[in-house]
Coordinates of C-alpha atoms (C1' of nucleotides) in Angstrom, one line a residue:
Chain A
M1 CA -3.3 -75.7 43.1
N2 CA -2.0 -73.6 40.3
N3 CA -1.3 -70.1 40.4
K4 CA -0.5 -68.1 37.7
V5 CA -1.0 -69.9 35.9
E6 CA -0.7 -69.5 31.7
Y7 CA -4.5 -68.8 30.9
S8 CA -3.6 -67.3 28.5
K9 CA -0.8 -67.7 26.0
K10 CA -1.1 -65.2 24.0
N11 CA -2.1 -62.7 26.7
P12 CA -0.3 -63.8 29.9
I13 CA -2.5 -61.9 32.5
S14 CA -1.1 -62.0 35.7
I15 CA -4.0 -63.5 38.1
K16 CA -4.1 -62.1 41.7
N17 CA -8.1 -63.3 42.2
E18 CA -6.9 -66.5 41.8
D19 CA -10.2 -68.0 44.3
F20 CA -12.1 -66.7 41.7
F21 CA -10.4 -68.4 39.2
N22 CA -10.5 -71.6 40.9
K23 CA -13.9 -70.8 41.2
V24 CA -15.2 -70.8 38.1
Y25 CA -12.8 -73.7 36.9
Q26 CA -13.9 -76.0 39.3
I27 CA -17.7 -75.3 38.6
V28 CA -17.8 -75.0 34.2
R29 CA -15.7 -78.8 34.7
Q30 CA -19.2 -79.9 36.3
I31 CA -21.5 -79.1 33.5
P32 CA -22.6 -82.5 32.5
Y33 CA -22.6 -83.4 29.1
G34 CA -26.1 -81.7 27.5
K35 CA -26.5 -79.0 29.9
V36 CA -25.9 -76.0 30.3
T37 CA -25.0 -72.9 32.6
T38 CA -25.0 -69.3 32.9
Y39 CA -22.7 -66.2 34.0
G40 CA -24.6 -65.3 36.8
I41 CA -25.5 -68.5 38.2
I42 CA -21.7 -69.5 37.8
A43 CA -20.5 -66.2 39.2
E44 CA -23.7 -66.0 42.3
T45 CA -21.5 -69.4 42.7
A46 CA -18.3 -68.2 42.8
G47 CA -19.4 -65.3 45.2
M48 CA -19.1 -62.4 42.7
K49 CA -23.2 -62.4 41.9
S50 CA -23.0 -58.7 40.9
S51 CA -20.1 -59.5 38.9
A52 CA -21.1 -61.9 35.9
R53 CA -18.6 -59.7 33.8
M54 CA -15.9 -61.3 35.6
V55 CA -16.8 -64.8 34.6
G56 CA -16.4 -64.3 30.7
W57 CA -13.5 -62.8 31.5
A58 CA -12.6 -65.7 33.3
L59 CA -13.7 -67.8 30.8
N60 CA -11.7 -66.1 27.7
A61 CA -8.6 -66.1 30.0
A62 CA -9.0 -69.8 29.6
A63 CA -10.6 -70.4 26.6
Y64 CA -7.2 -72.7 25.0
D65 CA -7.7 -75.2 27.6
K66 CA -9.5 -77.8 26.1
T67 CA -10.6 -79.5 29.9
M68 CA -13.2 -76.6 30.4
P69 CA -15.9 -76.7 28.2
C70 CA -16.7 -72.7 27.7
H71 CA -19.0 -73.5 24.8
R72 CA -21.8 -74.8 27.9
V73 CA -21.7 -71.6 29.6
V74 CA -24.3 -69.2 28.2
N75 CA -25.9 -65.8 29.3
R76 CA -29.2 -65.6 31.2
N77 CA -31.0 -65.7 27.6
G78 CA -29.6 -68.9 26.6
E79 CA -28.2 -67.2 23.5
L80 CA -24.1 -68.2 22.1
T81 CA -23.4 -64.9 23.6
G82 CA -19.1 -65.9 23.7
K83 CA -19.7 -67.9 20.5
M84 CA -16.7 -65.5 18.6
Y85 CA -14.7 -66.5 20.4
F86 CA -13.8 -69.7 19.5
A87 CA -12.5 -71.3 16.6
T88 CA -15.3 -70.7 14.1
P89 CA -19.0 -68.6 15.3
T90 CA -20.5 -71.6 14.0
L91 CA -18.7 -73.9 16.5
M92 CA -20.2 -73.5 19.4
R93 CA -23.6 -74.0 18.4
E94 CA -21.5 -77.3 17.0
L95 CA -20.5 -78.1 19.9
L96 CA -23.8 -78.1 22.2
E97 CA -26.2 -79.3 18.8
N98 CA -23.7 -82.3 18.8
E99 CA -24.7 -83.2 22.8
G100 CA -27.9 -83.5 22.2
V101 CA -28.9 -79.8 22.8
V102 CA -32.0 -78.0 20.4
F103 CA -31.5 -74.2 19.9
I104 CA -34.5 -71.7 19.5
G105 CA -33.3 -69.9 16.1
D106 CA -30.2 -68.8 18.1
R107 CA -31.1 -69.5 21.8
V108 CA -31.2 -72.3 23.7
D109 CA -33.9 -73.6 25.6
L110 CA -33.0 -73.4 29.3
K111 CA -35.7 -74.8 31.1
K112 CA -34.8 -78.0 29.6
Y113 CA -30.9 -77.7 30.0
L114 CA -30.4 -75.2 32.6
W115 CA -28.0 -76.8 35.2
K116 CA -27.5 -75.5 38.4
P117 CA -24.0 -75.8 40.5
R118 CA -24.3 -77.6 43.9
Chain B
dC1 C1' -6.6 -42.4 41.4
dG2 C1' -8.8 -41.7 36.7
dG3 C1' -9.8 -43.7 32.4
dG4 C1' -11.2 -47.6 28.8
dT5 C1' -12.7 -52.7 28.1
dG6 C1' -15.4 -55.9 28.5
dA7 C1' -17.6 -64.2 26.5
dC8 C1' -23.6 -60.0 31.7
dT9 C1' -27.9 -58.5 33.8
dT10 C1' -31.6 -55.7 33.9
dT11 C1' -34.2 -52.0 33.7
dA12 C1' -36.5 -48.6 30.2
dC13 C1' -38.7 -47.3 26.2
Chain C
dC1 C1' -36.5 -57.3 18.7
dG2 C1' -33.5 -53.1 18.0
dT3 C1' -30.6 -49.6 21.0
dA4 C1' -29.0 -47.1 25.4
dA5 C1' -27.9 -46.4 30.0
dA6 C1' -26.6 -47.9 34.6
dG7 C1' -24.1 -51.3 37.9
dC8 C1' -20.7 -54.4 38.2
dC9 C1' -15.8 -55.4 39.6
dA10 C1' -11.0 -56.6 37.8
dC11 C1' -7.2 -56.4 34.0
dC12 C1' -4.6 -52.8 32.3
dC13 C1' -2.0 -48.2 30.3

DNA sequence: CGGGTGACTTTAC
DNA sequence: CGTAAAGCCACCC
């Protein structure tokens, strides 16, 4: 659908791997309210299980897209590693708590809130 | 082609 | 819980 979309306004990068991007987009948008998933799962579903970093990279490039609930994407431990990339360092957590997600320290309880794409 | 970087993961100490 | 290192793949210079 989208080719060469300006995924990042500040830093418009040329998207060469559109297929991977598209899948990440699709998966992230499917995350239900009050649920979270991990970079590794997204990477695996998108066909690059060995490169969870690419997921973070993709999300960063698409961070300005409001239709993408990137706050529902956490790392393997349930930590909000990308919180510093939000408007404020606390915004990510607040968004999740507002959806009913309970934190244990700085982590999400993945046993209860982990969602896997099908 | 090489070097640097990264919203990751895993293992090791 | 902390840091280190290796593996990983794509982007940029």
